[in-house]
Coordinates of C-alpha atoms in Angstrom, one line a residue:
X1 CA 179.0 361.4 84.3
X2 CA 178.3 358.2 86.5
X3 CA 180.3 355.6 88.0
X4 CA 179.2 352.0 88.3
X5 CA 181.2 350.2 91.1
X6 CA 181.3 346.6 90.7
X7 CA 182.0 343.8 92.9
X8 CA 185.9 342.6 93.7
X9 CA 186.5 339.6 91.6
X10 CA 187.6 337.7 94.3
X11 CA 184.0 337.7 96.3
X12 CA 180.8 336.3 95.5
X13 CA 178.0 338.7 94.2
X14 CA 175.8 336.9 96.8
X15 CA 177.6 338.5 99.5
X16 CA 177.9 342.0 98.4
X17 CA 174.4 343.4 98.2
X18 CA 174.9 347.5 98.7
X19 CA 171.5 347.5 96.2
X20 CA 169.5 345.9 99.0
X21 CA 165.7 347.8 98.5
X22 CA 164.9 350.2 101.2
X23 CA 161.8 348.5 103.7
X24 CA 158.7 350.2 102.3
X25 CA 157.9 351.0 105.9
X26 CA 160.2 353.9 106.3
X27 CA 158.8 355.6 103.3
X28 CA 155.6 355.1 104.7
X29 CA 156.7 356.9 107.4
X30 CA 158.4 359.6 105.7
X31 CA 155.2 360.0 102.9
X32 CA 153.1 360.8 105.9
X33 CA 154.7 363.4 107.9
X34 CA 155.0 365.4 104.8
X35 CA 151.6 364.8 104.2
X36 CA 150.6 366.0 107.7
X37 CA 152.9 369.0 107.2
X38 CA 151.3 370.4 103.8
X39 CA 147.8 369.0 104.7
X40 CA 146.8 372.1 106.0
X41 CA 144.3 370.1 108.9
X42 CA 142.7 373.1 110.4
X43 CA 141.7 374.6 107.2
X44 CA 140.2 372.0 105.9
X45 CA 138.1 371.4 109.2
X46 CA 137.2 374.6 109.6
X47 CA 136.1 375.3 106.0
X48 CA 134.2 371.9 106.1
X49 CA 132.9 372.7 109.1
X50 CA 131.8 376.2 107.3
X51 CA 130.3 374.7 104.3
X52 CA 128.1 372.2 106.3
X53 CA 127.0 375.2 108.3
X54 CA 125.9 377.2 105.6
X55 CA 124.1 374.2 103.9
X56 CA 122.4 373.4 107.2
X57 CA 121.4 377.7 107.2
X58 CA 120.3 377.5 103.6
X59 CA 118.1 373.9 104.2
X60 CA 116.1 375.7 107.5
X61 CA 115.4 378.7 105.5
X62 CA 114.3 377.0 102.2
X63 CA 113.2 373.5 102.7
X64 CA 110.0 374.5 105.0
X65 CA 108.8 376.4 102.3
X66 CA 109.9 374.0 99.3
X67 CA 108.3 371.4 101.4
X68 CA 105.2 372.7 102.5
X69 CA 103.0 371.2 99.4
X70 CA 99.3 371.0 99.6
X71 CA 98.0 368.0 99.7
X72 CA 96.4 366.7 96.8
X73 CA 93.8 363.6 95.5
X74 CA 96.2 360.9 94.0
X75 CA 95.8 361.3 90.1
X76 CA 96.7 358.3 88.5
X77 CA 97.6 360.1 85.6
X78 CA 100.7 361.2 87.2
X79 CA 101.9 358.1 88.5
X80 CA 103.6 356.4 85.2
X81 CA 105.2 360.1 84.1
X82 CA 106.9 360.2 87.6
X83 CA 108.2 356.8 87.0
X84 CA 109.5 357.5 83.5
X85 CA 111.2 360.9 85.0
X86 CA 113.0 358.8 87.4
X87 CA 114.3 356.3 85.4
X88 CA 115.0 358.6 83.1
X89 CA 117.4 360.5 85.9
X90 CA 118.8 357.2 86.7
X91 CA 119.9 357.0 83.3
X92 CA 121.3 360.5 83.0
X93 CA 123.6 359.8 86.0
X94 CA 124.5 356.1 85.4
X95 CA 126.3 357.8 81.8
X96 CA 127.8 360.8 83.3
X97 CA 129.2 358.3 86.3
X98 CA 130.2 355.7 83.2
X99 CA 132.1 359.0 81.8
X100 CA 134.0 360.1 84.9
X101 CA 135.2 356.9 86.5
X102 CA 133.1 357.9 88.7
X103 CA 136.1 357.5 91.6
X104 CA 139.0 359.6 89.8
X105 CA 142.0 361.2 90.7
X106 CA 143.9 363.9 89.5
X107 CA 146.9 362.8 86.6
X108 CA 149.5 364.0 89.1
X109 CA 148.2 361.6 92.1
X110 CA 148.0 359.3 89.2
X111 CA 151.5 359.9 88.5
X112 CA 153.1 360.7 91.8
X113 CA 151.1 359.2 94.6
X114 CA 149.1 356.2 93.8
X115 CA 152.8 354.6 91.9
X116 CA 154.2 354.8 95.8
X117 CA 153.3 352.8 99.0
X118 CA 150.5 354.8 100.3
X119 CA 147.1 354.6 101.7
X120 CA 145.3 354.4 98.6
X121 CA 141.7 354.3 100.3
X122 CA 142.7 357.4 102.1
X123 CA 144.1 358.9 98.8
X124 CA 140.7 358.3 97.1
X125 CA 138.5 358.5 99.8
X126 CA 137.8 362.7 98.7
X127 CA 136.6 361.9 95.2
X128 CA 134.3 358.7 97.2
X129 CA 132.9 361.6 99.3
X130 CA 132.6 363.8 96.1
X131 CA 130.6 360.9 94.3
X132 CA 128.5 360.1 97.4
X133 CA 127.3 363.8 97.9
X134 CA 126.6 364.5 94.7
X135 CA 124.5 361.9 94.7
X136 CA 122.8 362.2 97.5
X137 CA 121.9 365.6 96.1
X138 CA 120.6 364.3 93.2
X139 CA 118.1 361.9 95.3
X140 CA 117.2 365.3 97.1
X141 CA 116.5 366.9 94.2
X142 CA 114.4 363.8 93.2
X143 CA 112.5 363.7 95.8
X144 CA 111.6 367.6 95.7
X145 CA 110.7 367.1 92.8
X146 CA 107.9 364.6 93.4
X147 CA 106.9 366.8 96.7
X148 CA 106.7 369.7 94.0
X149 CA 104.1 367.2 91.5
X150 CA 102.3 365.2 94.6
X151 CA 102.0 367.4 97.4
X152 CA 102.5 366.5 100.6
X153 CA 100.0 366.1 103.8
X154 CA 102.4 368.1 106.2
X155 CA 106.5 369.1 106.2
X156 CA 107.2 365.5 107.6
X157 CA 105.5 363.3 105.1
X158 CA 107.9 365.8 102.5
X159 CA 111.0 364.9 104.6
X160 CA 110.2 361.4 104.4
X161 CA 109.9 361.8 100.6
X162 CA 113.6 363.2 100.5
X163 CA 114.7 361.1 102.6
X164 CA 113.8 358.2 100.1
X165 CA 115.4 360.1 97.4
X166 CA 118.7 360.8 99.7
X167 CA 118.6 356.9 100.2
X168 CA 118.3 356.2 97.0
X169 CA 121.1 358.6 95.4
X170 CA 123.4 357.3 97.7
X171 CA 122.8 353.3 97.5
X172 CA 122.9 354.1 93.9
X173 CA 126.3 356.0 93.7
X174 CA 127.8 353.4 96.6
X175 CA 127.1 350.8 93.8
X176 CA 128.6 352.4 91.2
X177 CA 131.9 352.7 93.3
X178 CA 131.6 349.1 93.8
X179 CA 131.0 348.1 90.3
X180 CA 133.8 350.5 89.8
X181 CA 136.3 348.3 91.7
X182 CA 134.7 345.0 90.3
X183 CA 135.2 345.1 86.6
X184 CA 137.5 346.3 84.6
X185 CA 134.2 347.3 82.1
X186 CA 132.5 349.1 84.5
X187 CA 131.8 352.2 81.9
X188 CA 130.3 349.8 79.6
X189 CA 128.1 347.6 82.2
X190 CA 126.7 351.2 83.4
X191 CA 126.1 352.6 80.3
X192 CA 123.7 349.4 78.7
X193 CA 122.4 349.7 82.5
X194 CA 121.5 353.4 81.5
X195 CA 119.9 352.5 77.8
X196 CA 117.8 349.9 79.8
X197 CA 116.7 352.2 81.8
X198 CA 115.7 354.6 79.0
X199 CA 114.2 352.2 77.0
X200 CA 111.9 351.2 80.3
X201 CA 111.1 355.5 80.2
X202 CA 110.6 355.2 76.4
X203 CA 108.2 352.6 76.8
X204 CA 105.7 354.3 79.5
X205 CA 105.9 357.4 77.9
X206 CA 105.2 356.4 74.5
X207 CA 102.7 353.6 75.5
X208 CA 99.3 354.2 77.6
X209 CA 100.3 351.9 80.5
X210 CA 97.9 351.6 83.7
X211 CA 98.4 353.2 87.2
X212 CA 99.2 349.5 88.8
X213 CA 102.3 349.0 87.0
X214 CA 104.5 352.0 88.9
X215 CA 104.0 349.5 92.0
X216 CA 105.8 346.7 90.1
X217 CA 109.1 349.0 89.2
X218 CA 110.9 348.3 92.8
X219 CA 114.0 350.5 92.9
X220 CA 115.5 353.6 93.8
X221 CA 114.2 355.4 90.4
X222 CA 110.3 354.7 92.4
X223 CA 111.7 355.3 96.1
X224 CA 110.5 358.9 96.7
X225 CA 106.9 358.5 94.6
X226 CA 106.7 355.0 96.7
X227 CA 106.9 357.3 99.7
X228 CA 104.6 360.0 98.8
X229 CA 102.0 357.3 97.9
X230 CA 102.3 356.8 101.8
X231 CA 104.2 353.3 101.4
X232 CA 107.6 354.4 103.0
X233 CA 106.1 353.3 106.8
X234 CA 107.9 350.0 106.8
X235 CA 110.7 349.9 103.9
X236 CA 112.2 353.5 104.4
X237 CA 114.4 352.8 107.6
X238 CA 115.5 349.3 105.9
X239 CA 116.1 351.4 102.6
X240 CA 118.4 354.4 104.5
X241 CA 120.1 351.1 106.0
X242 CA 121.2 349.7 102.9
X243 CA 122.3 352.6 101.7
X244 CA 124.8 353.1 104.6
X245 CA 125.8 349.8 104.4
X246 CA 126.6 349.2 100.9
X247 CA 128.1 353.0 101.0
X248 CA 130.5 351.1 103.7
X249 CA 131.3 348.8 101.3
X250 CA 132.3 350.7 98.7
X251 CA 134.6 353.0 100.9
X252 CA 136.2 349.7 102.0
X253 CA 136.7 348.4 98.8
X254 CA 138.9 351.9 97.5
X255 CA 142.2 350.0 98.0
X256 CA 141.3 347.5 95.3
X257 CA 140.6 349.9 93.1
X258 CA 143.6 349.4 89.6
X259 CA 145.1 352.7 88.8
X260 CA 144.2 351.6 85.1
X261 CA 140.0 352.4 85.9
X262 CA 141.1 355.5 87.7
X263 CA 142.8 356.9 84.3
X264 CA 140.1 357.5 81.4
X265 CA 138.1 359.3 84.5
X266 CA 141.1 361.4 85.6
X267 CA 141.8 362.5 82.0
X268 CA 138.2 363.5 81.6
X269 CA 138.1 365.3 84.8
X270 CA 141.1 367.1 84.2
X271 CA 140.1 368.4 81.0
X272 CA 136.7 369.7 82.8
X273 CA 138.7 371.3 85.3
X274 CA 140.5 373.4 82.7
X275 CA 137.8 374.8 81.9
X276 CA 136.7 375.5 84.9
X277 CA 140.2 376.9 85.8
X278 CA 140.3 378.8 82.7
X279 CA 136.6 379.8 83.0
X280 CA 136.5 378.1 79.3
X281 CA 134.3 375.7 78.7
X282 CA 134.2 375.8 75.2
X283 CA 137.8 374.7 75.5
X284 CA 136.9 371.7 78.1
X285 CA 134.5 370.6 75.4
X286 CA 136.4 370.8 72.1
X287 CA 139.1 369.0 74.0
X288 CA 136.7 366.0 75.0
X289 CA 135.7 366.0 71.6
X290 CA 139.4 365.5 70.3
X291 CA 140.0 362.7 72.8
X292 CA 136.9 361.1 72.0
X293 CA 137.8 360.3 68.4
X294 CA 141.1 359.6 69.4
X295 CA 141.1 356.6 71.8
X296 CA 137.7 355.4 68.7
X297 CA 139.1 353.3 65.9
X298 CA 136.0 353.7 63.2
X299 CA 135.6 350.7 61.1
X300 CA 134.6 351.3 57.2
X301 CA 132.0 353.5 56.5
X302 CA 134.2 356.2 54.3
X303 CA 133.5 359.3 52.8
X304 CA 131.0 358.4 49.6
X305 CA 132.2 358.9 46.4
X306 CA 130.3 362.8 45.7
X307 CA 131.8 366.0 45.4
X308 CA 131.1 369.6 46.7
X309 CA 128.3 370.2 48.9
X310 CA 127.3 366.8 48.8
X311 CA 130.4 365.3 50.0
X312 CA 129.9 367.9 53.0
X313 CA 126.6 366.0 54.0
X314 CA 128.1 363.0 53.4
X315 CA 130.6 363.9 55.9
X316 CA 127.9 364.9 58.4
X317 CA 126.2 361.6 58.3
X318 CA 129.1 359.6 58.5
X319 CA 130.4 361.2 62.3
X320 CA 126.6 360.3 63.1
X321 CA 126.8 356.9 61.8
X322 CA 129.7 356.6 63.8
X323 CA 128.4 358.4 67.1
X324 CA 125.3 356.1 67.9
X325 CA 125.1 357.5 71.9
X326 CA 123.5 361.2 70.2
X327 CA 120.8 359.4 68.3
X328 CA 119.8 357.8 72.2
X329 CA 120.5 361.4 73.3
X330 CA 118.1 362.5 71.1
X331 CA 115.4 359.9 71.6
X332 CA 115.5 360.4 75.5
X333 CA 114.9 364.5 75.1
X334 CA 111.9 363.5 72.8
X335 CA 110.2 362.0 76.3
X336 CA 110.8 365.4 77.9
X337 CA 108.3 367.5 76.7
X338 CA 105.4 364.8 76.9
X339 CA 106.8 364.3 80.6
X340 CA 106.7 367.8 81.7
X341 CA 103.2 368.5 79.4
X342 CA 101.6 365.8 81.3
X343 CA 103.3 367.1 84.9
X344 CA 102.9 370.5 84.5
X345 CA 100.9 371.6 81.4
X346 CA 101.2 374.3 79.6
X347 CA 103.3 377.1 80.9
X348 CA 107.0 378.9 80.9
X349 CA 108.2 375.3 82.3
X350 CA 107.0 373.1 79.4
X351 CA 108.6 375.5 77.2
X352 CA 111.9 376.2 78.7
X353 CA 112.0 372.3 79.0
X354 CA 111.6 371.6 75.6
X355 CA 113.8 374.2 74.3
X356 CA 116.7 373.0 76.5
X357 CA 115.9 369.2 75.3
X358 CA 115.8 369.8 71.6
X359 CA 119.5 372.0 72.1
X360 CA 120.5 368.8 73.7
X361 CA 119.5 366.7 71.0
X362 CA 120.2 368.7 67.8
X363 CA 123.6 369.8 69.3
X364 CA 126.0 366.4 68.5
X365 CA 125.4 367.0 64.7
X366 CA 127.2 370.5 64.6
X367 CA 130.8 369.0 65.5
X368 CA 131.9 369.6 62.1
X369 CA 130.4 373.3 62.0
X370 CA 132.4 374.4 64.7
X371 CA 135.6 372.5 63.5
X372 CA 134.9 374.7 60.0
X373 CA 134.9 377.7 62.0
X374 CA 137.6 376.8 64.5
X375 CA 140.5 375.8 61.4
X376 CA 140.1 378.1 59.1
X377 CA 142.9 376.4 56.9
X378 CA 141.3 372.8 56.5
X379 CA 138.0 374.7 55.9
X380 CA 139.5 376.3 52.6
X381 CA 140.9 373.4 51.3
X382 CA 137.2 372.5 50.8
X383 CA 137.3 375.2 48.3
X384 CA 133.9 376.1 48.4
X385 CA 132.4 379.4 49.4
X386 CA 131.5 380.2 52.9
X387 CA 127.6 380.4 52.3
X388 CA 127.8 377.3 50.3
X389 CA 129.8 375.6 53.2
X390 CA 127.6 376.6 55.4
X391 CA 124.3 375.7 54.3
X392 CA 125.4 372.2 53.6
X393 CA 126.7 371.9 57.1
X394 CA 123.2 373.3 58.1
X395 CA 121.6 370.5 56.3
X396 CA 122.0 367.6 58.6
X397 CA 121.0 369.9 61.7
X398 CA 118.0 370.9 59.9
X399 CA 116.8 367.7 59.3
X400 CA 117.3 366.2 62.6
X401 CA 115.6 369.4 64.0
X402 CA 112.6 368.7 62.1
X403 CA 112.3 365.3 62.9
X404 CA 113.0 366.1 66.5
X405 CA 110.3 368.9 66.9
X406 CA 107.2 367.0 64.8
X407 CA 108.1 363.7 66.9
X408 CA 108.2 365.9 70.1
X409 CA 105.2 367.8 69.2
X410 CA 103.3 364.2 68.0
X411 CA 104.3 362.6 71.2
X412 CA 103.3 365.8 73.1
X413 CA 99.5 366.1 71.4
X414 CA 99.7 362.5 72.1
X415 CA 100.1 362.2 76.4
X416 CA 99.1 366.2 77.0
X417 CA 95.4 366.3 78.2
X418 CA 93.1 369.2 75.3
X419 CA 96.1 369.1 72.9
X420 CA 95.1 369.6 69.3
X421 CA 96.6 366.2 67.3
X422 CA 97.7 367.6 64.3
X423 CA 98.5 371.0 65.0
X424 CA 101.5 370.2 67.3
X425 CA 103.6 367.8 64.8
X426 CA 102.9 370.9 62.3
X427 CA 104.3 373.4 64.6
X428 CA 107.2 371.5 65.2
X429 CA 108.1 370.9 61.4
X430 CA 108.0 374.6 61.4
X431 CA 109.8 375.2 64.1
X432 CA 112.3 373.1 63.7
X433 CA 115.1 375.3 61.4
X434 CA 115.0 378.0 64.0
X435 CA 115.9 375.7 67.1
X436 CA 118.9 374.5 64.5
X437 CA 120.0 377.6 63.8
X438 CA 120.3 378.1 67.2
X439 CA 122.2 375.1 68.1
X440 CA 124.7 376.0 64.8
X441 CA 125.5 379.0 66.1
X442 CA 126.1 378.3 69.6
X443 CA 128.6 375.4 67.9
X444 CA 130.6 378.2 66.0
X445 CA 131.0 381.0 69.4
X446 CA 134.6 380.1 69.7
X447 CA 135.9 380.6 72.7
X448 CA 135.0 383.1 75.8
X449 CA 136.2 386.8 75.4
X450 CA 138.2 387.6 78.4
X451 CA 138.6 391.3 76.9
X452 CA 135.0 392.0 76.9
X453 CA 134.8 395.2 80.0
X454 CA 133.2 393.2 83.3
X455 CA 130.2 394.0 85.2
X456 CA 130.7 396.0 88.9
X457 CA 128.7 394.8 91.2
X458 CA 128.2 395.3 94.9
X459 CA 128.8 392.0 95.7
X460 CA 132.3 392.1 93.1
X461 CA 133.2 391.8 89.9
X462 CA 131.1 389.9 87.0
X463 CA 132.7 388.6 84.1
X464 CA 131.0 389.6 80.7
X465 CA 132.6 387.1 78.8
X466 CA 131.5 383.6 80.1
X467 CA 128.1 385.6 80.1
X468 CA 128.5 386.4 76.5
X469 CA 129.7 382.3 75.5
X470 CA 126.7 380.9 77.4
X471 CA 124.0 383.6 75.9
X472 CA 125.4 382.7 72.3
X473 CA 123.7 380.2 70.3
X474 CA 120.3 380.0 73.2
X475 CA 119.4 384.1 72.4
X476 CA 118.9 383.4 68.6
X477 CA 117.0 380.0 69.4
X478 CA 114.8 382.0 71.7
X479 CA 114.3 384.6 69.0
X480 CA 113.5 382.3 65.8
X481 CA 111.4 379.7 67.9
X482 CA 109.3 382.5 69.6
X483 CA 105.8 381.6 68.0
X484 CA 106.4 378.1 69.0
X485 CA 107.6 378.7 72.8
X486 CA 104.3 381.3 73.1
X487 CA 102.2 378.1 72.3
X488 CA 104.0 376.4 74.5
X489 CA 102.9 378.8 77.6
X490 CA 99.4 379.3 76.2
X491 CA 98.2 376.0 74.5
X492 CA 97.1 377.4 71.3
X493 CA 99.2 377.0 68.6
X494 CA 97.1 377.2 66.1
X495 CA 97.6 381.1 65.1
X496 CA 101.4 380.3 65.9
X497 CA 102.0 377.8 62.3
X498 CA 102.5 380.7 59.6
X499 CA 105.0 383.0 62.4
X500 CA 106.3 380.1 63.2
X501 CA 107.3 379.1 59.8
X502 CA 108.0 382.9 58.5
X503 CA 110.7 383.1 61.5
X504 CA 112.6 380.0 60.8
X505 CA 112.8 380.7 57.2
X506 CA 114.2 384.1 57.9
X507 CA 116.6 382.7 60.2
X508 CA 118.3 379.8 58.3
X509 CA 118.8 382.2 55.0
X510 CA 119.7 385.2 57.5
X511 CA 122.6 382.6 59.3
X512 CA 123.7 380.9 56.0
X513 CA 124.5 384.2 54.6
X514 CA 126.2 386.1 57.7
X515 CA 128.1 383.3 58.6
X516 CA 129.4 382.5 54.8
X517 CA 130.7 385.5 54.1
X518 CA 131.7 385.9 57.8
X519 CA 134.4 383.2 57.0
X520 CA 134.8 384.0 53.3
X521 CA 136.4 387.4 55.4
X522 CA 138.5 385.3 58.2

């Protein structure tokens, strides 16, 4: 029960002011001694101090020999496919940045400590230093990467080659923070910034463009191959420069940053952290799924006006109609494989590459298969039976695998130096079913099996059961796409078209008819 005192009659409210607000100063105060008690200052020095260590321990050890490429003649036929597989890595992170803020906070800072007068540059300035090393990794990795293709003359003409990358990944994550505290729309300006940036890949894979034009792309995407072409004399100290300075910038401009661009990032991240936490993804990603149609509001485009199986498919194509980001998903794996033919040839990296890009691809069209095997109950009220469910869920994969695979396998004949014109948009057709199957059943897995008995090792225990989620779905693509991934290594793919096409068959009636009357029995 409360009491509300209020002011004699006789006296002016004016005077009487008991509410008067507390001076922000002494909460201040107050919010940073318990801050510096529950810090925890040492550890985190020392295990930073650790950590940088370690990674200095691990870079002496690895980077002489990752960096010690022979150097090669210049082939201009490499120069437009390095270009394309920057941009096109530029465009990966400019949409995962667009997803998680990419500054975020946790939702209790969000609740709790940003709503109160604090620092809020100090608050954020973790996740800033999260974003900025990750992507200075990423231009690391970028730059090995063309150190791996081009060669290098000796070990410092590679470090000046990930040193432009290092630049580059961090001017380009400093500017996303700052576009970040800009705009309000700063998911949407970096995501038609990532589609232009595909669409530039798209356009030098697919068209024969000459040599000269990589010289004309200025920007971080062409910093390391710039620098391996022996252009990074005069720019590169100017370009690590920038990069500090505009990585100043954005830390400076954390305290401007609305907790309202901090929230669709922190929800996101949260829900990836569970399943790290939970050592789940499959729960991390059925949950982004659910709030992904949730904050949508689809306009028109109902169910059409067919029963039974069709009505299934119609279902299928209507989520794709309304999810427009997996058919670009799809059309930037399709420059994968003519990328790393032209890169790398033929071997076990052209084919794990484009096994890993069509599971990417295909893998948006199975929402509603795993949805059929995760609610049993709205599955029934389909009343259909399970191998008839099924196969008309397996259409839509199907056919997007198809087209996937022959486009993949035209482009690749295409741009691959001694490939065979028709034989590789054949061997895709055939191979297409298997790779769906594969990418339906790692859609229905469920979620990891904690009671599966874990692995003893001498260096501690392994868990069988995120083992067991991440094998499913990739060890039956493996197996029904086996003729195709052997051509793959070996550049004949001739003898590979009949296999090819016996397997897949085998393994769409095979699934249909296991997992029917697998959740005819659930």
């Amino acid at each position: 029960m409360s009491v509300t005192r209020r002011a004699p009659a006789d006296s002016p409210v004016s005077d009487a002011r008991p509410w008067r607000a507390t001076p922000p100063g002494a909460a201040r105060r107050w919010l940073r001694q318990r801050r510096r008690e529950h810090e925890g200052r040492a550890g985190n020095i020392y295990f930073l101090s650790l950590s940088i260590l370690v990674g200095i321990a691990v870079g002496a050890g690895t980077l002489p020999r990752l960096l010690s490429g022979v150097s090669r003649a210049a082939d201009p036929a490499t120069a437009v496919p390095l270009l394309a597989v920057g941009l096109l890595g530029y465009a990966f992170a400019l949409t995962v940045a667009a997803r998680f803020g990419p500054v975020t906070a946790t939702p209790a800072t969000l609740a709790w400590w940003l709503t109160g007068p604090v620092d809020r540059r100090a608050l954020l300035l973790p996740s800033a230093a999260l974003v900025l090393s990750v992507a200075a990794v990423a231009g690391a990795l970028h730059g090995a990467f063309v150190v791996a293709v081009v060669g290098a003359t000796d070990q410092a003409a590679a470090a000046a080659v990930v040193t432009a990358g290092i630049a580059a990944g961090l001017l380009t994550g400093a500017l996303v923070m700052v576009v970040q505290t800009v705009t309000d729309a700063s998911a949407t300006v970096l995501e038609r910034i990532a589609v232009l940036l595909g669409v530039a890949a798209a356009v030098l894979t697919v068209v024969r463009t000459p040599a000269s034009v990589v010289s004309t792309w200025i920007g971080p995407w062409s910093w390391p191959q710039a620098a391996a072409d022996g252009r990074g004399g005069s720019w590169l100290p100017w370009a690590v420069l920038a990069g500090l300075v505009v990585t100043a910038v954005a830390v400076r401009r954390l305290d401007r940053l609305p907790l309202r661009r901090l929230a669709a990032g922190s929800t996101l991240g949260a829900i990836a952290g569970a399943g790290l936490v939970t050592v789940d993804p499959g729960i991390a990603s059925r949950a982004a799924e659910e709030r992904r149609w949730a904050v949508r509001s689809p306009r028109g485009g109902g169910l059409p006006r067919v029963a039974g199986p069709r009505a299934v498919v119609g279902h299928d194509l209507v989520v794709l109609r309304r999810s427009p980001q997996h058919l670009l998903a799809a059309g930037a794996a399709l420059l994968v494989p003519a990328l790393l033919g032209i890169l790398t040839g033929w071997g076990v990296t052209l084919a794990v590459g484009w096994l890993l890009s069509g599971l990417v691809a295909i893998t948006p069209s199975t929402v509603n298969a795993r949805r059929d095997r995760d609610l049993p109950a709205l599955r029934r009220l389909l009343n259909l039976p399970g191998p008839t469910l099924v196969g008309a869920r397996s259409a839509l994969p199907v056919t997007l695998a198809v087209a996937w695979c022959t486009g993949a396998g035209a482009l690749l004949a295409a741009r691959t130096p001694g490939a065979d014109g028709w034989v590789w948009p054949l061997l895709g057709a055939a191979a297409g079913p298997g790779l769906a199957v594969g990418a339906l059943r790692a859609a229905r897995r469920g979620a990891v099996r904690h009671e599966l008995p874990p692995i003893v090792t001498p260096m501690g225990i392994l868990p069988t059961g995120p083992l067991h989620w991440a094998a499913t779905g990739y060890d039956v693509a493996v197996l029904f796409t086996a003729p195709t991934l052997v051509a793959l290594v070996t550049g004949a793919p001739t003898a590979m078209i009949l296999p090819q096409a016996i397997v897949s068959a085998v393994g769409v009636v095979a699934f249909v008819l296991l997992a029917g009357r697998g959740d005819e029995r659930r």
